[in-house]
């Protein structure tokens, strides 16, 4: 009796592989839709151009800072929000002094947050979500797998550092500012060999 041909010949394997690749490509294009340069520039503060980041990464950073940091408070009108404190601009400017690897890592973390919804069954980008859904996605990233926590946590730490280094935020923390420390001169005989 003749052996039945394999249902998955080389030719059929190549056809199935090409079809799957095409489907993945079309699916990726559909997921990536709706994120043009104009969308990300609309998230930038008026007249601000990033120095280090791409327009996309800077737009994500602006949106992220607005979700991570306190907003305006009627009880303390002097406390700035993320846009007034220019947090995204300050982070962008600070990275001009750092290595290319550091710049790349921060930008990749921002792009991860933008597309992190894919890990949680959402094809909507972070910057396209409504604020409550942005908060929910950030919470999932901050509580997710180690790589999710590292990326989202590092960006959160960076934003908080720059926000609370602004003196206008100190009043809400009941912090009066750094205390000046007077340095005592060492006694003249403390180092006889000098």
Tab-separated table of C-alpha atoms in Angstrom:
chain	number	residue	atom	x	y	z
A	1	UNK	CA	0.000	0.000	0.000
A	2	UNK	CA	1.273	3.419	-0.925
A	3	UNK	CA	2.026	5.850	1.801
A	4	UNK	CA	-0.316	8.862	1.944
A	5	UNK	CA	1.417	12.154	1.185
A	6	UNK	CA	2.112	14.389	4.133
A	7	UNK	CA	-0.610	16.998	4.566
A	8	UNK	CA	2.087	19.617	5.140
A	9	UNK	CA	4.453	19.507	2.182
A	10	UNK	CA	7.224	22.064	1.746
A	11	UNK	CA	5.133	24.041	-0.677
A	12	UNK	CA	2.137	24.017	1.668
A	13	UNK	CA	4.381	24.958	4.641
A	14	UNK	CA	5.710	27.988	2.727
A	15	UNK	CA	2.190	29.031	1.708
A	16	UNK	CA	0.907	28.758	5.296
A	17	UNK	CA	3.963	30.647	6.594
A	18	UNK	CA	3.534	33.430	4.033
A	19	UNK	CA	-0.168	33.706	4.851
A	20	UNK	CA	0.521	33.871	8.594
A	21	UNK	CA	3.197	36.521	8.003
A	22	UNK	CA	0.785	38.576	5.930
A	23	UNK	CA	-1.911	38.298	8.600
A	24	UNK	CA	0.561	39.349	11.302
A	25	UNK	CA	1.704	42.290	9.188
A	26	UNK	CA	-1.851	43.491	8.539
A	27	UNK	CA	-2.737	42.967	12.218
A	28	UNK	CA	0.328	44.955	13.305
A	29	UNK	CA	-0.573	47.770	10.912
A	30	UNK	CA	-4.119	47.881	12.305
A	31	UNK	CA	-2.819	47.997	15.881
A	32	UNK	CA	-0.313	50.727	14.989
A	33	UNK	CA	-2.917	52.943	13.308
A	34	UNK	CA	-3.971	56.251	14.772
A	35	UNK	CA	-0.611	57.373	16.075
A	36	UNK	CA	0.555	59.940	13.547
A	37	UNK	CA	2.990	62.755	14.209
A	38	UNK	CA	0.150	65.305	14.472
A	39	UNK	CA	-1.439	63.321	17.312
A	40	UNK	CA	1.783	63.289	19.347
A	41	UNK	CA	2.559	66.943	18.629
A	42	UNK	CA	-0.902	67.851	19.924
A	43	UNK	CA	0.200	66.458	23.304
A	44	UNK	CA	3.241	68.772	23.478
A	45	UNK	CA	2.979	72.082	25.331
A	46	UNK	CA	2.497	74.949	22.834
A	47	UNK	CA	5.733	75.991	21.150
A	48	UNK	CA	7.859	73.254	22.749
A	49	UNK	CA	10.105	71.056	20.625
A	50	UNK	CA	11.921	68.109	22.236
A	51	UNK	CA	15.727	68.076	22.190
A	52	UNK	CA	16.357	64.374	22.801
A	53	UNK	CA	13.082	62.522	22.313
A	54	UNK	CA	11.166	61.870	19.130
A	55	UNK	CA	7.838	63.688	18.811
A	56	UNK	CA	6.107	60.421	19.686
A	57	UNK	CA	8.120	59.687	22.839
A	58	UNK	CA	7.839	63.309	24.016
A	59	UNK	CA	4.059	63.249	23.505
A	60	UNK	CA	3.812	60.031	25.531
A	61	UNK	CA	5.969	61.610	28.259
A	62	UNK	CA	3.687	64.663	28.425
A	63	UNK	CA	0.572	62.468	28.718
A	64	UNK	CA	2.250	60.191	31.259
A	65	UNK	CA	3.349	63.069	33.496
A	66	UNK	CA	-0.189	64.443	33.551
A	67	UNK	CA	-1.475	61.084	34.821
A	68	UNK	CA	1.304	60.379	37.339
A	69	UNK	CA	1.586	63.792	38.978
A	70	UNK	CA	-0.878	65.831	41.032
A	71	UNK	CA	-3.137	68.218	39.169
A	72	UNK	CA	-4.228	71.699	40.183
A	73	UNK	CA	-5.459	72.030	43.752
A	74	UNK	CA	-7.949	74.744	44.700
A	75	UNK	CA	-6.633	74.773	48.272
A	76	UNK	CA	-3.110	75.571	47.031
A	77	UNK	CA	-3.229	77.595	43.793
A	78	UNK	CA	0.557	78.047	43.837
A	79	UNK	CA	1.175	74.314	43.380
A	80	UNK	CA	1.799	73.614	39.696
A	81	UNK	CA	0.515	70.713	37.660
A	82	UNK	CA	2.840	68.709	35.402
A	83	UNK	CA	2.461	71.108	32.475
A	84	UNK	CA	3.066	74.247	34.553
A	85	UNK	CA	6.112	72.684	36.205
A	86	UNK	CA	7.346	71.757	32.692
A	87	UNK	CA	8.265	68.250	33.827
A	88	UNK	CA	8.457	66.681	30.356
A	89	UNK	CA	10.654	69.542	29.104
A	90	UNK	CA	12.946	69.294	32.113
A	91	UNK	CA	13.364	65.530	31.682
A	92	UNK	CA	14.078	66.014	27.966
A	93	UNK	CA	16.648	68.733	28.722
A	94	UNK	CA	18.294	66.664	31.478
A	95	UNK	CA	18.831	63.764	29.099
A	96	UNK	CA	20.978	65.965	26.838
A	97	UNK	CA	23.683	65.484	29.505
A	98	UNK	CA	23.438	61.680	29.576
A	99	UNK	CA	24.753	58.816	27.486
A	100	UNK	CA	23.055	57.671	24.281
A	101	UNK	CA	22.200	54.391	26.009
A	102	UNK	CA	20.347	56.204	28.807
A	103	UNK	CA	18.428	58.288	26.259
A	104	UNK	CA	17.511	55.156	24.301
A	105	UNK	CA	16.404	53.288	27.444
A	106	UNK	CA	14.101	56.108	28.556
A	107	UNK	CA	12.619	56.446	25.077
A	108	UNK	CA	12.052	52.682	24.867
A	109	UNK	CA	10.330	52.726	28.263
A	110	UNK	CA	8.028	55.489	26.987
A	111	UNK	CA	7.209	53.514	23.851
A	112	UNK	CA	6.566	50.470	26.026
A	113	UNK	CA	4.002	52.434	28.056
A	114	UNK	CA	2.387	53.707	24.855
A	115	UNK	CA	1.931	50.173	23.517
A	116	UNK	CA	1.794	48.326	26.860
A	117	UNK	CA	-1.919	47.747	26.524
A	118	UNK	CA	-1.144	44.945	24.067
A	119	UNK	CA	0.054	42.868	27.014
A	120	UNK	CA	-3.325	43.377	28.655
A	121	UNK	CA	-5.525	42.673	25.620
A	122	UNK	CA	-6.018	46.285	24.535
A	123	UNK	CA	-5.087	47.551	21.086
A	124	UNK	CA	-5.624	51.194	22.089
A	125	UNK	CA	-2.503	53.233	22.685
A	126	UNK	CA	-1.944	54.852	26.081
A	127	UNK	CA	-2.275	58.367	24.647
A	128	UNK	CA	-5.625	57.469	23.029
A	129	UNK	CA	-7.204	56.171	26.240
A	130	UNK	CA	-9.485	58.286	28.425
A	131	UNK	CA	-7.819	59.357	31.719
A	132	UNK	CA	-9.475	56.640	33.853
A	133	UNK	CA	-8.340	53.942	31.434
A	134	UNK	CA	-4.839	55.459	31.364
A	135	UNK	CA	-4.737	55.189	35.146
A	136	UNK	CA	-5.940	51.579	34.999
A	137	UNK	CA	-3.276	50.662	32.420
A	138	UNK	CA	-0.544	52.334	34.487
A	139	UNK	CA	-1.689	50.389	37.539
A	140	UNK	CA	-1.528	47.126	35.561
A	141	UNK	CA	1.982	47.972	34.356
A	142	UNK	CA	3.142	48.932	37.860
A	143	UNK	CA	1.817	45.621	39.221
A	144	UNK	CA	2.639	43.421	36.219
A	145	UNK	CA	5.639	41.313	35.305
A	146	UNK	CA	9.121	42.461	36.342
A	147	UNK	CA	9.886	44.150	33.001
A	148	UNK	CA	6.574	46.044	33.141
A	149	UNK	CA	7.225	47.230	36.699
A	150	UNK	CA	10.767	48.302	35.830
A	151	UNK	CA	9.775	50.404	32.812
A	152	UNK	CA	6.707	52.049	34.372
A	153	UNK	CA	8.328	52.425	37.807
A	154	UNK	CA	11.452	54.088	36.404
A	155	UNK	CA	9.364	56.609	34.465
A	156	UNK	CA	7.233	57.287	37.535
A	157	UNK	CA	10.341	57.867	39.662
A	158	UNK	CA	11.792	60.207	37.045
A	159	UNK	CA	8.591	62.257	36.852
A	160	UNK	CA	8.226	62.450	40.652
A	161	UNK	CA	11.861	63.481	41.095
A	162	UNK	CA	11.528	66.420	38.720
A	163	UNK	CA	8.108	67.406	40.058
A	164	UNK	CA	9.130	67.542	43.715
A	165	UNK	CA	12.384	69.329	42.926
A	166	UNK	CA	10.200	72.335	42.033
A	167	UNK	CA	10.017	74.620	45.093
A	168	UNK	CA	6.338	75.389	44.441
A	169	UNK	CA	5.435	71.794	45.395
A	170	UNK	CA	7.114	71.916	48.807
A	171	UNK	CA	4.338	73.750	50.635
A	172	UNK	CA	1.941	70.830	50.094
A	173	UNK	CA	4.493	68.527	51.711
A	174	UNK	CA	5.066	70.885	54.652
A	175	UNK	CA	8.702	71.056	53.590
A	176	UNK	CA	10.470	74.361	54.189
A	177	UNK	CA	13.385	73.595	51.919
A	178	UNK	CA	16.919	72.361	52.408
A	179	UNK	CA	18.579	73.261	55.648
A	180	UNK	CA	21.889	75.044	55.233
A	181	UNK	CA	24.648	73.103	56.934
A	182	UNK	CA	27.564	75.089	58.237
A	183	UNK	CA	30.865	73.322	57.816
A	184	UNK	CA	33.219	73.567	60.705
A	185	UNK	CA	36.836	74.095	59.958
A	186	UNK	CA	39.001	71.268	61.242
A	187	UNK	CA	41.370	72.199	64.034
A	188	UNK	CA	44.752	73.406	62.810
A	189	UNK	CA	46.567	70.408	64.271
A	190	UNK	CA	44.169	67.725	62.984
A	191	UNK	CA	46.446	66.854	60.089
A	192	UNK	CA	50.028	67.526	61.167
A	193	UNK	CA	51.544	66.078	57.966
A	194	UNK	CA	49.818	68.515	55.657
